[in-house]
CSV table of N, CA, C and O in Angstrom, one decimal:
chain,number,residue,atom,x,y,z
A,22,MET,N,-0.1,1.6,16.6
A,22,MET,CA,-0.7,1.4,15.4
A,22,MET,C,-1.3,0.0,15.3
A,22,MET,O,-2.5,-0.2,14.9
A,23,LYS,N,-0.5,-1.0,15.6
A,23,LYS,CA,-1.0,-2.4,15.7
A,23,LYS,C,-2.3,-2.5,16.5
A,23,LYS,O,-3.1,-3.4,16.2
A,24,ASN,N,-2.4,-1.8,17.6
A,24,ASN,CA,-3.5,-2.0,18.5
A,24,ASN,C,-4.7,-1.2,18.2
A,24,ASN,O,-5.6,-1.2,19.1
A,25,ASP,N,-4.5,-0.4,17.2
A,25,ASP,CA,-5.8,0.5,16.9
A,25,ASP,C,-6.9,-0.4,16.6
A,25,ASP,O,-6.9,-1.2,15.6
A,26,LYS,N,-8.0,-0.2,17.4
A,26,LYS,CA,-9.2,-1.0,17.0
A,26,LYS,C,-9.9,-0.6,15.8
A,26,LYS,O,-10.5,-1.4,15.2
A,27,ASN,N,-9.8,0.7,15.5
A,27,ASN,CA,-10.4,1.2,14.2
A,27,ASN,C,-9.4,1.5,13.1
A,27,ASN,O,-9.0,2.7,13.0
A,28,ASP,N,-8.8,0.6,12.5
A,28,ASP,CA,-7.8,0.7,11.5
A,28,ASP,C,-8.6,1.1,10.2
A,28,ASP,O,-9.0,0.4,9.5
A,29,VAL,N,-8.6,2.4,10.0
A,29,VAL,CA,-9.2,3.0,8.9
A,29,VAL,C,-8.6,2.6,7.5
A,29,VAL,O,-9.3,2.8,6.5
A,30,LEU,N,-7.4,2.1,7.6
A,30,LEU,CA,-6.7,1.9,6.3
A,30,LEU,C,-6.7,0.3,6.0
A,30,LEU,O,-6.1,-0.1,5.1
A,31,ALA,N,-7.4,-0.4,6.9
A,31,ALA,CA,-7.3,-1.9,6.7
A,31,ALA,C,-7.9,-2.4,5.4
A,31,ALA,O,-7.4,-3.2,4.7
A,32,GLY,N,-9.0,-1.7,5.0
A,32,GLY,CA,-9.6,-1.9,3.7
A,32,GLY,C,-8.6,-1.6,2.5
A,32,GLY,O,-8.5,-2.4,1.5
A,33,LEU,N,-8.0,-0.6,2.7
A,33,LEU,CA,-7.1,-0.1,1.6
A,33,LEU,C,-5.9,-1.1,1.6
A,33,LEU,O,-5.4,-1.4,0.5
A,34,ARG,N,-5.4,-1.5,2.7
A,34,ARG,CA,-4.3,-2.5,2.7
A,34,ARG,C,-4.7,-3.8,1.9
A,34,ARG,O,-3.9,-4.3,1.0
A,35,LYS,N,-5.9,-4.2,2.2
A,35,LYS,CA,-6.4,-5.5,1.5
A,35,LYS,C,-6.6,-5.2,0.0
A,35,LYS,O,-6.2,-6.0,-0.8
A,36,GLU,N,-7.1,-4.2,-0.3
A,36,GLU,CA,-7.3,-3.7,-1.8
A,36,GLU,C,-5.9,-3.6,-2.5
A,36,GLU,O,-5.8,-4.2,-3.6
A,37,VAL,N,-5.0,-3.0,-1.9
A,37,VAL,CA,-3.6,-2.8,-2.5
A,37,VAL,C,-3.0,-4.2,-2.7
A,37,VAL,O,-2.5,-4.5,-3.8
A,38,LEU,N,-3.0,-5.0,-1.7
A,38,LEU,CA,-2.3,-6.3,-1.8
A,38,LEU,C,-3.1,-7.2,-2.8
A,38,LEU,O,-2.5,-7.9,-3.6
A,39,SER,N,-4.4,-7.1,-2.9
A,39,SER,CA,-5.3,-7.9,-3.9
A,39,SER,C,-4.8,-7.4,-5.4
A,39,SER,O,-4.6,-8.3,-6.2
A,40,GLU,N,-4.8,-6.2,-5.5
A,40,GLU,CA,-4.4,-5.7,-6.8
A,40,GLU,C,-3.1,-6.0,-7.2
A,40,GLU,O,-2.7,-6.4,-8.4
A,41,ILE,N,-2.1,-6.1,-6.3
A,41,ILE,CA,-0.7,-6.5,-6.6
A,41,ILE,C,-0.7,-7.9,-7.0
A,41,ILE,O,-0.1,-8.3,-8.0
A,42,LYS,N,-1.4,-8.7,-6.3
A,42,LYS,CA,-1.5,-10.2,-6.6
A,42,LYS,C,-2.1,-10.5,-7.8
A,42,LYS,O,-1.7,-11.5,-8.6
A,43,LYS,N,-3.1,-9.8,-8.3
A,43,LYS,CA,-3.7,-10.0,-9.6
A,43,LYS,C,-2.7,-9.7,-10.8
A,43,LYS,O,-2.9,-10.3,-11.8
A,44,ARG,N,-1.9,-8.6,-10.6
A,44,ARG,CA,-1.1,-8.1,-11.7
A,44,ARG,C,0.4,-8.6,-11.7
A,44,ARG,O,1.0,-8.5,-12.7
A,45,TYR,N,0.9,-9.0,-10.5
A,45,TYR,CA,2.3,-9.4,-10.5
A,45,TYR,C,2.5,-10.8,-9.8
A,45,TYR,O,1.6,-11.2,-9.0
A,46,SER,N,3.5,-11.4,-10.1
A,46,SER,CA,3.8,-12.7,-9.5
A,46,SER,C,4.2,-12.6,-8.0
A,46,SER,O,4.0,-13.5,-7.2
A,47,THR,N,4.9,-11.5,-7.7
A,47,THR,CA,5.3,-11.3,-6.4
A,47,THR,C,5.2,-9.8,-5.9
A,47,THR,O,5.2,-9.0,-6.9
A,48,VAL,N,5.1,-9.4,-4.7
A,48,VAL,CA,5.2,-8.1,-4.2
A,48,VAL,C,6.5,-7.5,-4.7
A,48,VAL,O,6.6,-6.3,-5.0
A,49,GLU,N,7.6,-8.4,-4.6
A,49,GLU,CA,8.9,-7.8,-4.9
A,49,GLU,C,9.0,-7.3,-6.4
A,49,GLU,O,9.6,-6.3,-6.7
A,50,GLN,N,8.3,-8.1,-7.2
A,50,GLN,CA,8.3,-7.7,-8.6
A,50,GLN,C,7.6,-6.4,-8.8
A,50,GLN,O,8.0,-5.6,-9.6
A,51,PHE,N,6.5,-6.3,-8.1
A,51,PHE,CA,5.7,-5.0,-8.2
A,51,PHE,C,6.6,-3.9,-7.8
A,51,PHE,O,6.6,-2.9,-8.5
A,52,CYS,N,7.3,-4.0,-6.8
A,52,CYS,CA,8.3,-2.9,-6.3
A,52,CYS,C,9.4,-2.6,-7.3
A,52,CYS,O,9.7,-1.5,-7.5
A,53,TRP,N,9.9,-3.7,-7.8
A,53,TRP,CA,11.1,-3.5,-8.7
A,53,TRP,C,10.6,-2.6,-10.0
A,53,TRP,O,11.2,-1.8,-10.4
A,54,GLU,N,9.4,-3.1,-10.5
A,54,GLU,CA,8.9,-2.6,-11.7
A,54,GLU,C,8.4,-1.1,-11.5
A,54,GLU,O,8.2,-0.5,-12.6
A,55,ASN,N,8.1,-0.8,-10.3
A,55,ASN,CA,7.5,0.5,-10.1
A,55,ASN,C,8.3,1.4,-9.2
A,55,ASN,O,7.8,2.4,-8.6
A,56,ASP,N,9.6,1.0,-9.0
A,56,ASP,CA,10.5,1.9,-8.2
A,56,ASP,C,10.1,2.2,-6.8
A,56,ASP,O,10.1,3.3,-6.5
A,57,LEU,N,9.5,1.2,-6.1
A,57,LEU,CA,9.0,1.3,-4.8
A,57,LEU,C,10.0,0.5,-3.9
A,57,LEU,O,10.4,-0.5,-4.3
A,58,ASN,N,10.2,1.0,-2.7
A,58,ASN,CA,10.9,0.3,-1.7
A,58,ASN,C,10.1,-0.9,-1.1
A,58,ASN,O,9.0,-0.6,-0.5
A,59,LYS,N,10.6,-2.1,-1.2
A,59,LYS,CA,9.9,-3.2,-0.7
A,59,LYS,C,9.6,-3.1,0.7
A,59,LYS,O,8.4,-3.4,1.1
A,60,ALA,N,10.5,-2.7,1.6
A,60,ALA,CA,10.4,-2.5,3.1
A,60,ALA,C,9.3,-1.5,3.3
A,60,ALA,O,8.4,-1.8,4.3
A,61,THR,N,9.2,-0.4,2.6
A,61,THR,CA,8.1,0.6,2.8
A,61,THR,C,6.8,0.0,2.5
A,61,THR,O,5.8,0.2,3.3
A,62,LEU,N,6.7,-0.7,1.4
A,62,LEU,CA,5.4,-1.3,1.1
A,62,LEU,C,5.0,-2.4,2.0
A,62,LEU,O,3.8,-2.5,2.5
A,63,SER,N,5.9,-3.2,2.5
A,63,SER,CA,5.7,-4.2,3.5
A,63,SER,C,5.2,-3.6,4.8
A,63,SER,O,4.3,-4.1,5.4
A,64,ASN,N,5.8,-2.5,5.2
A,64,ASN,CA,5.4,-1.8,6.4
A,64,ASN,C,3.9,-1.3,6.3
A,64,ASN,O,3.2,-1.4,7.3
A,65,PHE,N,3.6,-0.8,5.1
A,65,PHE,CA,2.2,-0.3,5.0
A,65,PHE,C,1.2,-1.4,5.0
A,65,PHE,O,0.3,-1.4,5.7
A,66,ILE,N,1.5,-2.5,4.3
A,66,ILE,CA,0.6,-3.7,4.1
A,66,ILE,C,0.4,-4.3,5.5
A,66,ILE,O,-0.7,-4.7,5.9
A,67,ASN,N,1.5,-4.4,6.3
A,67,ASN,CA,1.4,-5.0,7.6
A,67,ASN,C,1.2,-4.1,8.7
A,67,ASN,O,1.3,-4.4,10.0
A,68,ASN,N,0.8,-2.8,8.5
A,68,ASN,CA,0.5,-1.8,9.5
A,68,ASN,C,1.6,-1.7,10.5
A,68,ASN,O,1.4,-1.6,11.7
A,69,LYS,N,2.8,-1.6,10.1
A,69,LYS,CA,3.9,-1.6,11.0
A,69,LYS,C,4.5,-0.1,11.4
A,69,LYS,O,5.0,0.2,12.4
A,70,LYS,N,4.3,0.8,10.4
A,70,LYS,CA,4.8,2.2,10.7
A,70,LYS,C,3.9,3.2,10.1
A,70,LYS,O,3.1,2.8,9.2
A,71,ASP,N,4.0,4.5,10.6
A,71,ASP,CA,3.3,5.5,9.9
A,71,ASP,C,4.0,5.7,8.6
A,71,ASP,O,5.2,5.4,8.4
A,72,PHE,N,3.3,6.3,7.6
A,72,PHE,CA,3.8,6.5,6.4
A,72,PHE,C,3.4,7.8,5.8
A,72,PHE,O,2.4,8.5,6.3
A,73,ARG,N,4.0,8.3,4.7
A,73,ARG,CA,3.6,9.6,4.1
A,73,ARG,C,2.4,9.3,3.2
A,73,ARG,O,2.4,8.3,2.5
A,74,THR,N,1.7,10.3,3.0
A,74,THR,CA,0.6,10.4,1.9
A,74,THR,C,1.2,10.1,0.5
A,74,THR,O,0.6,9.5,-0.3
A,75,SER,N,2.4,10.8,0.4
A,75,SER,CA,3.0,10.6,-0.9
A,75,SER,C,3.3,9.2,-1.2
A,75,SER,O,3.4,8.8,-2.4
A,76,THR,N,3.6,8.4,-0.2
A,76,THR,CA,3.9,7.0,-0.5
A,76,THR,C,2.6,6.3,-1.1
A,76,THR,O,2.7,5.5,-2.0
A,77,LEU,N,1.4,6.7,-0.4
A,77,LEU,CA,0.2,6.1,-1.0
A,77,LEU,C,-0.1,6.5,-2.3
A,77,LEU,O,-0.6,5.8,-3.1
A,78,VAL,N,0.3,7.8,-2.6
A,78,VAL,CA,0.1,8.3,-4.0
A,78,VAL,C,1.0,7.5,-5.0
A,78,VAL,O,0.5,7.1,-6.1
A,79,GLN,N,2.2,7.1,-4.6
A,79,GLN,CA,3.1,6.4,-5.5
A,79,GLN,C,2.5,5.0,-5.6
A,79,GLN,O,2.5,4.4,-6.8
A,80,ILE,N,1.9,4.4,-4.7
A,80,ILE,CA,1.5,3.0,-4.7
A,80,ILE,C,0.2,3.0,-5.7
A,80,ILE,O,0.1,2.2,-6.5
A,81,ALA,N,-0.7,4.0,-5.5
A,81,ALA,CA,-1.9,4.1,-6.3
A,81,ALA,C,-1.5,4.3,-7.8
A,81,ALA,O,-2.1,3.7,-8.7
A,82,LYS,N,-0.5,5.2,-7.9
A,82,LYS,CA,-0.1,5.5,-9.4
A,82,LYS,C,0.4,4.1,-10.0
A,82,LYS,O,0.1,3.9,-11.2
A,83,ALA,N,1.3,3.4,-9.2
A,83,ALA,CA,1.8,2.2,-9.7
A,83,ALA,C,0.7,1.2,-10.2
A,83,ALA,O,0.9,0.3,-11.0
A,84,LEU,N,-0.4,1.2,-9.4
A,84,LEU,CA,-1.6,0.4,-9.7
A,84,LEU,C,-2.5,0.9,-10.8
A,84,LEU,O,-3.5,0.5,-11.0
A,85,GLY,N,-2.2,2.1,-11.3
A,85,GLY,CA,-3.1,2.7,-12.2
A,85,GLY,C,-4.4,3.3,-11.6
A,85,GLY,O,-5.4,3.4,-12.3
A,86,LYS,N,-4.3,3.7,-10.3
A,86,LYS,CA,-5.4,4.2,-9.5
A,86,LYS,C,-5.1,5.6,-9.1
A,86,LYS,O,-4.0,6.1,-9.2
A,87,GLU,N,-6.1,6.2,-8.6
A,87,GLU,CA,-6.1,7.5,-8.0
A,87,GLU,C,-6.4,7.4,-6.5
A,87,GLU,O,-7.3,6.7,-6.1
A,88,LEU,N,-5.7,8.1,-5.7
A,88,LEU,CA,-5.8,8.1,-4.3
A,88,LEU,C,-6.7,9.4,-3.9
A,88,LEU,O,-6.5,10.4,-4.3
A,89,LYS,N,-7.9,9.1,-3.2
A,89,LYS,CA,-8.7,10.2,-2.7
A,89,LYS,C,-8.9,10.0,-1.2
A,89,LYS,O,-9.1,8.9,-0.7
A,90,VAL,N,-8.6,11.1,-0.5
A,90,VAL,CA,-8.7,11.1,0.9
A,90,VAL,C,-9.8,12.1,1.4
A,90,VAL,O,-9.8,13.1,0.8
A,91,SER,N,-10.5,11.7,2.3
A,91,SER,CA,-11.7,12.6,2.7
A,91,SER,C,-12.0,12.4,4.2
A,91,SER,O,-11.7,11.3,4.8
A,92,LEU,N,-12.5,13.3,4.8
A,92,LEU,CA,-12.9,13.3,6.2
A,92,LEU,C,-14.6,13.3,6.1
A,92,LEU,O,-15.2,14.0,5.3
A,93,ARG,N,-15.1,12.5,6.9
A,93,ARG,CA,-16.6,12.3,6.9
A,93,ARG,C,-17.2,12.7,8.3
A,93,ARG,O,-16.7,12.3,9.2
């Protein structure tokens, strides 16, 4: 995962982190207030593990966003 040259989720990771920073003083606060596991979010943001689509849906919902996935 870390070595993927084409990290298709890199933009999403940046966007999620940016939205969290705009709305919360810390990532930890975001997790507490939205009942998300901090380690899971950290792994997603840092591209450390594979994750479930349902996790992305939870993150999007906590940010008041909708997740759309498509193949092109």
